[in-house]
Amino acid sequence: MVDCVNKKMIIDVLFIGFLGLTSVLSQVPPFTEKCESGLYPPDSNWSIPTYVVNLDLPGEERWTEVMKDRGPQIRHLLSMFKQFIRDFGNRTEKIIKFVDTNGEKMVSTLPYADEMRGIANATGLPLGEVVFYNVFYELFTFCTSIVAQDSSGKLFHARNLDFGLFLGWDVKTDSWTITEALRHTIVNIDFRRNNKTVFKSVHFAGYLGVLTGVKPGVFTLTMNERFNIDGGFMGVIEWILGDHSGQWMGFLTRQTLENSHSFEEAKKNLTNTKMLAPAYFILGGTKPGEGCVITRARESAVDVWCMNSSMWYILETNYDHWQKPLFLDDRRTPAHKCMNTLTQKKVSVAGIFDVLSSKPVLNKLTTYTALMQVDSGHLETWIQACEEPCFPW
């Protein structure tokens, strides 16, 4: 698989986005964090459509309707990303050529290969680009996830999905170009078998893994990236170079939502399955106190942090909960501040939406806010945008 590409070239491309960091830091505005209130519901123009994916169909046919509606946005997004890579010189063209001509070799190593082939057929994209599209969501993801319990013990699970750090800062519009393009691809998916919902999830159309999902009446699940030398970029490189022993994060979450039938079964699966990269899995159940953050290394969990009798919520961004967050990216402190301002008595879809709409929990990388309630199987998703002044992340 790697006869036309070498490890150094892959590393060069994976890290090219970091070159714009100094420029972006100069854009960081001063402001005092404010806990928002009364923002729910947003204008209906920011709502997300829901599609049904029938798991009884052959994989090649499952995403036809979604691709019919969202194929142009996916093609546009990939063309932007390819141009972003090309801007760093002729050497990177070899990566693009490799991806375009080795799709079948790459897809054969991944779950949902038939679904990827179906997406390629429906959009006219090279199969290699569909594979690449499904891989790069393992990187550049900043998130905030919350599981909260109201005064009656009812559990809510919500998250902001922040994506696109270092992927094309536009100095004219003070925005991330890839983040802006991603907002046009967001969809809710109702996965059904025998005409019954198996689970619901939020997707960037064309991405087959799951970052946000609910199995009605059983559990809720979100995934946040964990920045650690043990995995991440290096895990992707190892996969390209032929080591396929670990599971992709987003594919593991989808398989968990599809195949696990209890909170404890899901927790065990997310704790012990070998992975390609470290991650945080935020898991919510149906009973009071069933909320956990599973901090993963590649081999297994290094920590499972669960709600106890003195806790009414649990919150995770992108840093180990026992460590201080990076000073340039402290979304944790204002998120805690706003949750405590909300209070347990006001925990609801509306209340948590306000918390996740408070800066810098809401920032220029935020693509969407998702709100879930496990008992009813409720999932709603809203496109987010951050008005100035706003942190780049």
mmCIF file of C-alpha atoms in Angstrom:
data_model
loop_
_atom_site.group_PDB
_atom_site.id
_atom_site.type_symbol
_atom_site.label_atom_id
_atom_site.label_comp_id
_atom_site.label_asym_id
_atom_site.label_seq_id
_atom_site.Cartn_x
_atom_site.Cartn_y
_atom_site.Cartn_z
ATOM 1 C CA MET A 1 0.000 0.000 0.000
ATOM 2 C CA VAL A 2 2.817 2.398 0.735
ATOM 3 C CA ASP A 3 5.044 1.874 -2.341
ATOM 4 C CA CYS A 4 4.396 5.406 -3.625
ATOM 5 C CA VAL A 5 4.397 7.292 -0.341
ATOM 6 C CA ASN A 6 6.808 7.454 2.584
ATOM 7 C CA LYS A 7 6.354 8.060 6.281
ATOM 8 C CA LYS A 8 8.104 11.433 6.345
ATOM 9 C CA MET A 9 5.834 12.790 3.617
ATOM 10 C CA ILE A 10 2.719 11.640 5.505
ATOM 11 C CA ILE A 11 3.928 13.332 8.681
ATOM 12 C CA ASP A 12 4.641 16.530 6.744
ATOM 13 C CA VAL A 13 1.088 16.659 5.414
ATOM 14 C CA LEU A 14 -0.569 15.808 8.728
ATOM 15 C CA PHE A 15 1.187 18.673 10.453
ATOM 16 C CA ILE A 16 0.955 21.354 7.773
ATOM 17 C CA GLY A 17 -2.037 23.008 9.447
ATOM 18 C CA PHE A 18 -0.018 23.848 12.526
ATOM 19 C CA LEU A 19 1.947 26.399 10.505
ATOM 20 C CA GLY A 20 -0.879 28.923 10.804
ATOM 21 C CA LEU A 21 -0.984 28.905 14.614
ATOM 22 C CA THR A 22 0.834 32.219 15.109
ATOM 23 C CA SER A 23 -1.538 34.008 12.744
ATOM 24 C CA VAL A 24 -4.589 32.611 14.501
ATOM 25 C CA LEU A 25 -3.333 33.468 17.985
ATOM 26 C CA SER A 26 -3.087 37.099 16.939
ATOM 27 C CA GLN A 27 -6.866 37.022 16.327
ATOM 28 C CA VAL A 28 -7.815 35.976 19.881
ATOM 29 C CA PRO A 29 -10.085 38.720 21.266
ATOM 30 C CA PRO A 30 -10.331 39.729 24.903
ATOM 31 C CA PHE A 31 -13.731 39.184 26.467
ATOM 32 C CA THR A 32 -15.348 38.191 29.738
ATOM 33 C CA GLU A 33 -17.206 34.891 29.720
ATOM 34 C CA LYS A 34 -20.959 35.233 30.013
ATOM 35 C CA CYS A 35 -23.343 32.405 30.782
ATOM 36 C CA GLU A 36 -26.115 32.715 28.223
ATOM 37 C CA SER A 37 -29.804 32.196 28.904
ATOM 38 C CA GLY A 38 -32.982 32.177 26.885
ATOM 39 C CA LEU A 39 -31.352 31.161 23.597
ATOM 40 C CA TYR A 40 -33.442 28.023 23.086
ATOM 41 C CA PRO A 41 -34.935 27.292 20.678
ATOM 42 C CA PRO A 42 -32.777 28.885 17.987
ATOM 43 C CA ASP A 43 -34.191 30.064 14.680
ATOM 44 C CA SER A 44 -35.532 27.123 12.667
ATOM 45 C CA ASN A 45 -33.056 27.944 9.883
ATOM 46 C CA TRP A 46 -30.355 26.411 12.114
ATOM 47 C CA SER A 47 -32.113 23.062 12.499
ATOM 48 C CA ILE A 48 -30.802 19.830 10.954
ATOM 49 C CA PRO A 49 -32.782 17.417 8.738
ATOM 50 C CA THR A 50 -33.200 13.745 9.643
ATOM 51 C CA TYR A 51 -32.724 10.866 7.193
ATOM 52 C CA VAL A 52 -33.465 7.174 7.622
ATOM 53 C CA VAL A 53 -30.699 4.650 6.917
ATOM 54 C CA ASN A 54 -32.151 1.170 6.472
ATOM 55 C CA LEU A 55 -29.726 -1.414 7.856
ATOM 56 C CA ASP A 56 -31.684 -4.161 6.080
ATOM 57 C CA LEU A 57 -30.482 -2.842 2.717
ATOM 58 C CA PRO A 58 -27.137 -3.872 1.191
ATOM 59 C CA GLY A 59 -24.374 -1.510 2.278
ATOM 60 C CA GLU A 60 -24.016 -0.011 -1.195
ATOM 61 C CA GLU A 61 -27.633 1.229 -1.093
ATOM 62 C CA ARG A 62 -27.985 2.559 2.461
ATOM 63 C CA TRP A 63 -26.831 6.130 1.893
ATOM 64 C CA THR A 64 -28.320 6.832 -1.542
ATOM 65 C CA GLU A 65 -30.904 9.368 -0.360
ATOM 66 C CA VAL A 66 -28.421 11.241 1.843
ATOM 67 C CA MET A 67 -25.877 11.400 -0.983
ATOM 68 C CA LYS A 68 -28.504 12.648 -3.415
ATOM 69 C CA ASP A 69 -29.083 15.661 -1.158
ATOM 70 C CA ARG A 70 -25.610 16.193 0.304
ATOM 71 C CA GLY A 71 -23.247 14.901 -2.395
ATOM 72 C CA PRO A 72 -22.447 18.380 -3.784
ATOM 73 C CA GLN A 73 -21.470 19.645 -0.320
ATOM 74 C CA ILE A 74 -19.194 16.641 0.226
ATOM 75 C CA ARG A 75 -17.494 17.155 -3.144
ATOM 76 C CA HIS A 76 -17.004 20.843 -2.332
ATOM 77 C CA LEU A 77 -15.547 20.064 1.085
ATOM 78 C CA LEU A 78 -13.076 17.548 -0.327
ATOM 79 C CA SER A 79 -12.008 19.920 -3.096
ATOM 80 C CA MET A 80 -11.278 22.561 -0.454
ATOM 81 C CA PHE A 81 -9.259 20.131 1.609
ATOM 82 C CA LYS A 82 -7.255 18.966 -1.411
ATOM 83 C CA GLN A 83 -6.495 22.558 -2.370
ATOM 84 C CA PHE A 84 -5.437 23.251 1.208
ATOM 85 C CA ILE A 85 -2.930 20.394 0.917
ATOM 86 C CA ARG A 86 -1.748 21.496 -2.547
ATOM 87 C CA ASP A 87 -0.932 24.958 -1.210
ATOM 88 C CA PHE A 88 2.012 23.444 0.651
ATOM 89 C CA GLY A 89 3.925 22.395 -2.462
ATOM 90 C CA ASN A 90 4.376 19.752 -5.144
ATOM 91 C CA ARG A 91 5.349 16.963 -2.734
ATOM 92 C CA THR A 92 1.845 16.859 -1.343
ATOM 93 C CA GLU A 93 0.431 16.059 -4.785
ATOM 94 C CA LYS A 94 1.842 12.556 -4.306
ATOM 95 C CA ILE A 95 -0.417 12.094 -1.291
ATOM 96 C CA ILE A 96 -3.489 13.119 -3.305
ATOM 97 C CA LYS A 97 -2.536 10.812 -6.162
ATOM 98 C CA PHE A 98 -1.946 7.967 -3.731
ATOM 99 C CA VAL A 99 -5.367 8.451 -2.150
ATOM 100 C CA ASP A 100 -7.133 8.702 -5.510
ATOM 101 C CA THR A 101 -5.561 5.542 -6.955
ATOM 102 C CA ASN A 102 -5.452 3.208 -3.941
ATOM 103 C CA GLY A 103 -9.047 3.328 -2.731
ATOM 104 C CA GLU A 104 -9.769 -0.372 -2.998
ATOM 105 C CA LYS A 105 -6.584 -1.299 -1.121
ATOM 106 C CA MET A 106 -7.442 1.100 1.696
ATOM 107 C CA VAL A 107 -11.163 0.371 1.961
ATOM 108 C CA SER A 108 -10.552 -3.354 2.313
ATOM 109 C CA THR A 109 -8.972 -2.686 5.731
ATOM 110 C CA LEU A 110 -11.995 -0.798 7.128
ATOM 111 C CA PRO A 111 -15.460 -1.623 8.464
ATOM 112 C CA TYR A 112 -18.414 -0.507 6.310
ATOM 113 C CA ALA A 113 -16.414 -0.956 3.094
ATOM 114 C CA ASP A 114 -19.592 -1.606 1.086
ATOM 115 C CA GLU A 115 -21.144 1.620 2.399
ATOM 116 C CA MET A 116 -18.051 3.547 1.300
ATOM 117 C CA ARG A 117 -18.257 1.999 -2.151
ATOM 118 C CA GLY A 118 -21.902 3.022 -2.321
ATOM 119 C CA ILE A 119 -21.050 6.610 -1.379
ATOM 120 C CA ALA A 120 -18.337 6.717 -4.042
ATOM 121 C CA ASN A 121 -20.796 5.462 -6.654
ATOM 122 C CA ALA A 122 -23.508 7.922 -5.596
ATOM 123 C CA THR A 123 -21.247 10.986 -5.521
ATOM 124 C CA GLY A 124 -18.827 10.183 -8.336
ATOM 125 C CA LEU A 125 -15.904 10.614 -5.973
ATOM 126 C CA PRO A 126 -12.866 8.333 -6.161
ATOM 127 C CA LEU A 127 -13.190 5.582 -3.568
ATOM 128 C CA GLY A 128 -9.862 6.629 -2.044
ATOM 129 C CA GLU A 129 -11.229 10.097 -1.325
ATOM 130 C CA VAL A 130 -14.264 8.603 0.433
ATOM 131 C CA VAL A 131 -11.870 6.556 2.582
ATOM 132 C CA PHE A 132 -9.781 9.660 3.298
ATOM 133 C CA TYR A 133 -12.948 11.598 4.159
ATOM 134 C CA ASN A 134 -13.785 8.925 6.748
ATOM 135 C CA VAL A 135 -10.277 8.975 8.226
ATOM 136 C CA PHE A 136 -9.624 12.652 8.791
ATOM 137 C CA TYR A 137 -12.438 12.949 11.354
ATOM 138 C CA GLU A 138 -10.128 11.052 13.700
ATOM 139 C CA LEU A 139 -8.024 14.254 13.838
ATOM 140 C CA PHE A 140 -8.531 17.975 14.549
ATOM 141 C CA THR A 141 -11.613 17.434 16.762
ATOM 142 C CA PHE A 142 -12.231 19.637 19.810
ATOM 143 C CA CYS A 143 -15.423 19.006 21.780
ATOM 144 C CA THR A 144 -17.408 19.614 24.946
ATOM 145 C CA SER A 145 -19.689 16.829 26.240
ATOM 146 C CA ILE A 146 -22.033 16.920 29.245
ATOM 147 C CA VAL A 147 -24.205 14.290 30.937
ATOM 148 C CA ALA A 148 -26.536 15.975 33.445
ATOM 149 C CA GLN A 149 -29.259 14.780 35.791
ATOM 150 C CA ASP A 150 -32.272 16.864 36.744
ATOM 151 C CA SER A 151 -33.827 16.909 40.211
ATOM 152 C CA SER A 152 -35.979 13.860 39.421
ATOM 153 C CA GLY A 153 -33.014 11.795 38.213
ATOM 154 C CA LYS A 154 -33.798 12.174 34.491
ATOM 155 C CA LEU A 155 -30.643 12.158 32.371
ATOM 156 C CA PHE A 156 -29.751 14.516 29.537
ATOM 157 C CA HIS A 157 -26.676 14.245 27.310
ATOM 158 C CA ALA A 158 -25.451 17.071 25.098
ATOM 159 C CA ARG A 159 -22.366 18.138 23.217
ATOM 160 C CA ASN A 160 -20.688 20.717 21.043
ATOM 161 C CA LEU A 161 -18.735 19.293 18.123
ATOM 162 C CA ASP A 162 -15.786 21.577 17.336
ATOM 163 C CA PHE A 163 -13.872 20.584 14.231
ATOM 164 C CA GLY A 164 -11.249 21.984 11.849
ATOM 165 C CA LEU A 165 -8.448 23.385 14.008
ATOM 166 C CA PHE A 166 -5.494 24.446 11.824
ATOM 167 C CA LEU A 167 -7.439 23.627 8.658
ATOM 168 C CA GLY A 168 -7.362 26.890 6.744
ATOM 169 C CA TRP A 169 -7.765 30.103 8.721
ATOM 170 C CA ASP A 170 -9.350 32.806 6.519
ATOM 171 C CA VAL A 171 -7.893 36.158 7.610
ATOM 172 C CA LYS A 172 -10.554 38.065 5.657
ATOM 173 C CA THR A 173 -13.510 36.489 7.422
ATOM 174 C CA ASP A 174 -11.760 35.433 10.670
ATOM 175 C CA SER A 175 -13.052 31.890 10.298
ATOM 176 C CA TRP A 176 -11.893 28.327 9.676
ATOM 177 C CA THR A 177 -12.614 27.468 6.043
ATOM 178 C CA ILE A 178 -13.091 23.736 6.596
ATOM 179 C CA THR A 179 -15.328 24.362 9.617
ATOM 180 C CA GLU A 180 -17.543 26.653 7.549
ATOM 181 C CA ALA A 181 -17.866 24.023 4.810
ATOM 182 C CA LEU A 182 -18.628 21.252 7.301
ATOM 183 C CA ARG A 183 -21.721 23.031 8.624
ATOM 184 C CA HIS A 184 -23.442 22.409 5.280
ATOM 185 C CA THR A 185 -22.968 18.635 5.542
ATOM 186 C CA ILE A 186 -24.513 17.999 8.990
ATOM 187 C CA VAL A 187 -27.409 15.528 9.137
ATOM 188 C CA ASN A 188 -29.268 13.467 11.735
ATOM 189 C CA ILE A 189 -29.547 9.767 10.926
ATOM 190 C CA ASP A 190 -32.197 7.344 12.185
ATOM 191 C CA PHE A 191 -30.688 3.861 11.748
ATOM 192 C CA ARG A 192 -33.461 1.313 11.438
ATOM 193 C CA ARG A 193 -33.773 -2.452 11.183
ATOM 194 C CA ASN A 194 -37.141 -4.155 10.536
ATOM 195 C CA ASN A 195 -38.557 -0.622 10.368
ATOM 196 C CA LYS A 196 -37.623 -0.003 14.031
ATOM 197 C CA THR A 197 -35.048 2.491 15.284
ATOM 198 C CA VAL A 198 -31.813 0.833 16.416
ATOM 199 C CA PHE A 199 -30.056 4.115 17.216
ATOM 200 C CA LYS A 200 -29.952 7.769 16.160
ATOM 201 C CA SER A 201 -26.827 9.786 15.476
ATOM 202 C CA VAL A 202 -25.401 13.008 14.059
ATOM 203 C CA HIS A 203 -23.111 12.875 11.031
ATOM 204 C CA PHE A 204 -21.151 14.952 8.631
ATOM 205 C CA ALA A 205 -22.790 13.400 5.561
ATOM 206 C CA GLY A 206 -20.530 10.761 4.072
ATOM 207 C CA TYR A 207 -18.787 10.009 7.370
ATOM 208 C CA LEU A 208 -19.858 6.543 8.472
ATOM 209 C CA GLY A 209 -18.544 6.575 12.022
ATOM 210 C CA VAL A 210 -20.487 8.066 14.927
ATOM 211 C CA LEU A 211 -19.361 10.941 17.145
ATOM 212 C CA THR A 212 -22.777 11.577 18.755
ATOM 213 C CA GLY A 213 -25.570 9.048 19.250
ATOM 214 C CA VAL A 214 -28.456 7.716 21.311
ATOM 215 C CA LYS A 215 -29.794 4.164 21.598
ATOM 216 C CA PRO A 216 -33.343 4.932 22.766
ATOM 217 C CA GLY A 217 -34.106 3.648 26.236
ATOM 218 C CA VAL A 218 -30.589 2.216 26.651
ATOM 219 C CA PHE A 219 -27.713 4.735 26.551
ATOM 220 C CA THR A 220 -26.293 7.899 24.987
ATOM 221 C CA LEU A 221 -22.746 8.287 23.699
ATOM 222 C CA THR A 222 -20.378 10.992 22.510
ATOM 223 C CA MET A 223 -16.701 10.815 21.594
ATOM 224 C CA ASN A 224 -14.121 13.546 22.233
ATOM 225 C CA GLU A 225 -10.575 13.444 20.909
ATOM 226 C CA ARG A 226 -7.748 12.919 23.399
ATOM 227 C CA PHE A 227 -4.463 14.558 22.462
ATOM 228 C CA ASN A 228 -1.720 12.158 23.397
ATOM 229 C CA ILE A 229 1.537 11.016 21.831
ATOM 230 C CA ASP A 230 0.209 7.450 21.988
ATOM 231 C CA GLY A 231 -1.884 7.554 18.839
ATOM 232 C CA GLY A 232 -3.647 10.325 16.971
ATOM 233 C CA PHE A 233 -1.454 11.241 14.022
ATOM 234 C CA MET A 234 0.878 8.313 14.618
ATOM 235 C CA GLY A 235 -2.018 5.863 14.778
ATOM 236 C CA VAL A 236 -3.233 7.029 11.361
ATOM 237 C CA ILE A 237 0.298 6.731 9.977
ATOM 238 C CA GLU A 238 0.619 3.204 11.343
ATOM 239 C CA TRP A 239 -2.664 2.254 9.684
ATOM 240 C CA ILE A 240 -1.483 3.654 6.326
ATOM 241 C CA LEU A 241 1.767 1.734 6.754
ATOM 242 C CA GLY A 242 -0.119 -1.516 7.295
ATOM 243 C CA ASP A 243 -0.833 -1.978 11.020
ATOM 244 C CA HIS A 244 -4.588 -2.644 11.190
ATOM 245 C CA SER A 245 -4.791 -4.163 14.662
ATOM 246 C CA GLY A 246 -6.581 -1.217 16.286
ATOM 247 C CA GLN A 247 -10.156 0.017 15.890
ATOM 248 C CA TRP A 248 -11.054 3.475 14.566
ATOM 249 C CA MET A 249 -12.795 5.637 17.188
ATOM 250 C CA GLY A 250 -15.881 6.544 15.165
ATOM 251 C CA PHE A 251 -16.397 3.023 13.889
ATOM 252 C CA LEU A 252 -16.125 1.624 17.418
ATOM 253 C CA THR A 253 -18.836 4.006 18.654
ATOM 254 C CA ARG A 254 -21.137 3.061 15.769
ATOM 255 C CA GLN A 255 -20.648 -0.639 16.438
ATOM 256 C CA THR A 256 -21.286 -0.044 20.146
ATOM 257 C CA LEU A 257 -24.543 1.790 19.441
ATOM 258 C CA GLU A 258 -25.661 -0.925 17.051
ATOM 259 C CA ASN A 259 -24.665 -4.007 19.029
ATOM 260 C CA SER A 260 -24.556 -3.171 22.774
ATOM 261 C CA HIS A 261 -27.818 -3.676 24.653
ATOM 262 C CA SER A 262 -27.093 -2.066 28.023
ATOM 263 C CA PHE A 263 -25.128 0.754 29.624
ATOM 264 C CA GLU A 264 -22.741 -1.730 31.234
ATOM 265 C CA GLU A 265 -22.174 -3.654 28.002
ATOM 266 C CA ALA A 266 -21.387 -0.411 26.179
ATOM 267 C CA LYS A 267 -19.030 0.683 28.954
ATOM 268 C CA LYS A 268 -17.152 -2.619 28.807
ATOM 269 C CA ASN A 269 -16.814 -2.446 25.036
ATOM 270 C CA LEU A 270 -15.564 1.150 25.075
ATOM 271 C CA THR A 271 -13.161 0.405 27.939
ATOM 272 C CA ASN A 272 -11.430 -2.682 26.562
ATOM 273 C CA THR A 273 -11.418 -2.639 22.748
ATOM 274 C CA LYS A 274 -7.973 -1.934 21.271
ATOM 275 C CA MET A 275 -7.980 1.327 19.334
ATOM 276 C CA LEU A 276 -5.945 3.167 16.752
ATOM 277 C CA ALA A 277 -5.853 6.376 18.797
ATOM 278 C CA PRO A 278 -6.663 7.561 22.322
ATOM 279 C CA ALA A 279 -10.057 9.129 22.995
ATOM 280 C CA TYR A 280 -12.640 10.120 25.572
ATOM 281 C CA PHE A 281 -15.948 8.274 25.469
ATOM 282 C CA ILE A 282 -18.724 10.038 27.353
ATOM 283 C CA LEU A 283 -21.473 7.563 28.174
ATOM 284 C CA GLY A 284 -24.884 8.171 29.699
ATOM 285 C CA GLY A 285 -27.416 5.586 30.844
ATOM 286 C CA THR A 286 -31.036 5.549 31.973
ATOM 287 C CA LYS A 287 -30.657 5.387 35.761
ATOM 288 C CA PRO A 288 -29.701 8.242 38.089
ATOM 289 C CA GLY A 289 -25.915 8.445 38.349
ATOM 290 C CA GLU A 290 -25.256 6.577 35.105
ATOM 291 C CA GLY A 291 -22.774 8.969 33.528
ATOM 292 C CA CYS A 292 -19.110 8.182 32.839
ATOM 293 C CA VAL A 293 -16.080 9.573 31.069
ATOM 294 C CA ILE A 294 -13.881 6.745 29.783
ATOM 295 C CA THR A 295 -10.339 8.008 29.208
ATOM 296 C CA ARG A 296 -8.725 5.760 26.639
ATOM 297 C CA ALA A 297 -5.199 4.863 25.686
ATOM 298 C CA ARG A 298 -4.887 2.680 22.617
ATOM 299 C CA GLU A 299 -4.801 -0.646 24.460
ATOM 300 C CA SER A 300 -7.475 0.005 27.084
ATOM 301 C CA ALA A 301 -8.874 2.619 29.475
ATOM 302 C CA VAL A 302 -6.489 4.463 31.767
ATOM 303 C CA ASP A 303 -9.376 5.888 33.808
ATOM 304 C CA VAL A 304 -13.150 5.467 34.098
ATOM 305 C CA TRP A 305 -14.618 8.499 35.871
ATOM 306 C CA CYS A 306 -18.279 8.106 36.824
ATOM 307 C CA MET A 307 -20.846 10.267 38.537
ATOM 308 C CA ASN A 308 -21.279 9.618 42.251
ATOM 309 C CA SER A 309 -23.961 10.527 44.760
ATOM 310 C CA SER A 310 -22.628 14.063 45.164
ATOM 311 C CA MET A 311 -22.524 14.807 41.424
ATOM 312 C CA TRP A 312 -25.413 15.887 39.212
ATOM 313 C CA TYR A 313 -23.391 16.259 36.050
ATOM 314 C CA ILE A 314 -20.146 15.143 34.448
ATOM 315 C CA LEU A 315 -18.304 17.195 31.857
ATOM 316 C CA GLU A 316 -15.426 16.508 29.452
ATOM 317 C CA THR A 317 -13.583 18.637 26.895
ATOM 318 C CA ASN A 318 -10.274 17.364 25.450
ATOM 319 C CA TYR A 319 -8.027 17.019 28.494
ATOM 320 C CA ASP A 320 -7.675 14.416 31.227
ATOM 321 C CA HIS A 321 -10.022 15.436 34.018
ATOM 322 C CA TRP A 322 -7.248 15.133 36.620
ATOM 323 C CA GLN A 323 -5.003 17.528 34.655
ATOM 324 C CA LYS A 324 -5.345 21.244 33.947
ATOM 325 C CA PRO A 325 -6.455 22.062 30.407
ATOM 326 C CA LEU A 326 -4.122 23.871 28.022
ATOM 327 C CA PHE A 327 -4.199 27.549 28.991
ATOM 328 C CA LEU A 328 -5.002 28.545 25.391
ATOM 329 C CA ASP A 329 -7.987 26.199 25.336
ATOM 330 C CA ASP A 330 -9.759 26.285 28.663
ATOM 331 C CA ARG A 331 -13.381 25.551 27.769
ATOM 332 C CA ARG A 332 -13.703 23.423 30.901
ATOM 333 C CA THR A 333 -13.697 26.263 33.469
ATOM 334 C CA PRO A 334 -16.408 28.397 31.802
ATOM 335 C CA ALA A 335 -18.483 25.270 31.099
ATOM 336 C CA HIS A 336 -18.410 24.362 34.805
ATOM 337 C CA LYS A 337 -19.207 27.954 35.701
ATOM 338 C CA CYS A 338 -22.268 27.964 33.455
ATOM 339 C CA MET A 339 -23.480 24.553 34.625
ATOM 340 C CA ASN A 340 -23.296 25.712 38.233
ATOM 341 C CA THR A 341 -25.089 28.935 37.282
ATOM 342 C CA LEU A 342 -27.800 26.839 35.615
ATOM 343 C CA THR A 343 -28.251 24.626 38.727
ATOM 344 C CA GLN A 344 -29.689 21.131 38.811
ATOM 345 C CA LYS A 345 -33.256 22.426 39.119
ATOM 346 C CA LYS A 346 -33.037 23.932 35.623
ATOM 347 C CA VAL A 347 -31.401 20.988 33.847
ATOM 348 C CA SER A 348 -33.261 20.521 30.573
ATOM 349 C CA VAL A 349 -32.704 20.566 26.836
ATOM 350 C CA ALA A 350 -33.077 24.356 26.893
ATOM 351 C CA GLY A 351 -30.802 24.897 29.883
ATOM 352 C CA ILE A 352 -27.936 22.796 28.581
ATOM 353 C CA PHE A 353 -28.253 24.398 25.139
ATOM 354 C CA ASP A 354 -27.634 27.760 26.840
ATOM 355 C CA VAL A 355 -24.507 26.389 28.546
ATOM 356 C CA LEU A 356 -23.138 25.083 25.256
ATOM 357 C CA SER A 357 -23.941 28.411 23.582
ATOM 358 C CA SER A 358 -21.812 30.341 26.090
ATOM 359 C CA LYS A 359 -18.361 31.508 24.956
ATOM 360 C CA PRO A 360 -15.748 30.050 24.761
ATOM 361 C CA VAL A 361 -17.587 26.727 25.058
ATOM 362 C CA LEU A 362 -19.091 28.043 21.840
ATOM 363 C CA ASN A 363 -16.267 29.163 19.552
ATOM 364 C CA LYS A 364 -15.398 29.490 15.873
ATOM 365 C CA LEU A 365 -14.697 25.782 15.554
ATOM 366 C CA THR A 366 -18.167 24.807 16.816
ATOM 367 C CA THR A 367 -20.143 23.192 14.014
ATOM 368 C CA TYR A 368 -23.165 21.922 15.925
ATOM 369 C CA THR A 369 -24.812 21.418 19.299
ATOM 370 C CA ALA A 370 -26.610 18.095 19.834
ATOM 371 C CA LEU A 371 -29.143 17.480 22.619
ATOM 372 C CA MET A 372 -30.238 13.990 23.697
ATOM 373 C CA GLN A 373 -32.622 12.461 26.221
ATOM 374 C CA VAL A 374 -32.260 8.713 26.535
ATOM 375 C CA ASP A 375 -35.692 7.648 27.836
ATOM 376 C CA SER A 376 -37.585 9.172 24.928
ATOM 377 C CA GLY A 377 -34.769 8.569 22.446
ATOM 378 C CA HIS A 378 -34.799 12.296 21.730
ATOM 379 C CA LEU A 379 -32.083 13.741 19.483
ATOM 380 C CA GLU A 380 -32.056 17.248 18.089
ATOM 381 C CA THR A 381 -29.170 19.069 16.449
ATOM 382 C CA TRP A 382 -28.580 22.740 15.756
ATOM 383 C CA ILE A 383 -25.952 24.348 13.553
ATOM 384 C CA GLN A 384 -23.926 26.785 15.625
ATOM 385 C CA ALA A 385 -22.116 29.993 14.739
ATOM 386 C CA CYS A 386 -20.208 32.278 17.075
ATOM 387 C CA GLU A 387 -20.675 36.017 16.784
ATOM 388 C CA GLU A 388 -17.784 38.397 17.338
ATOM 389 C CA PRO A 389 -15.904 38.746 19.556
ATOM 390 C CA CYS A 390 -15.228 35.014 19.532
ATOM 391 C CA PHE A 391 -12.261 32.779 20.245
ATOM 392 C CA PRO A 392 -10.884 30.793 17.264
ATOM 393 C CA TRP A 393 -11.285 27.641 19.457
#
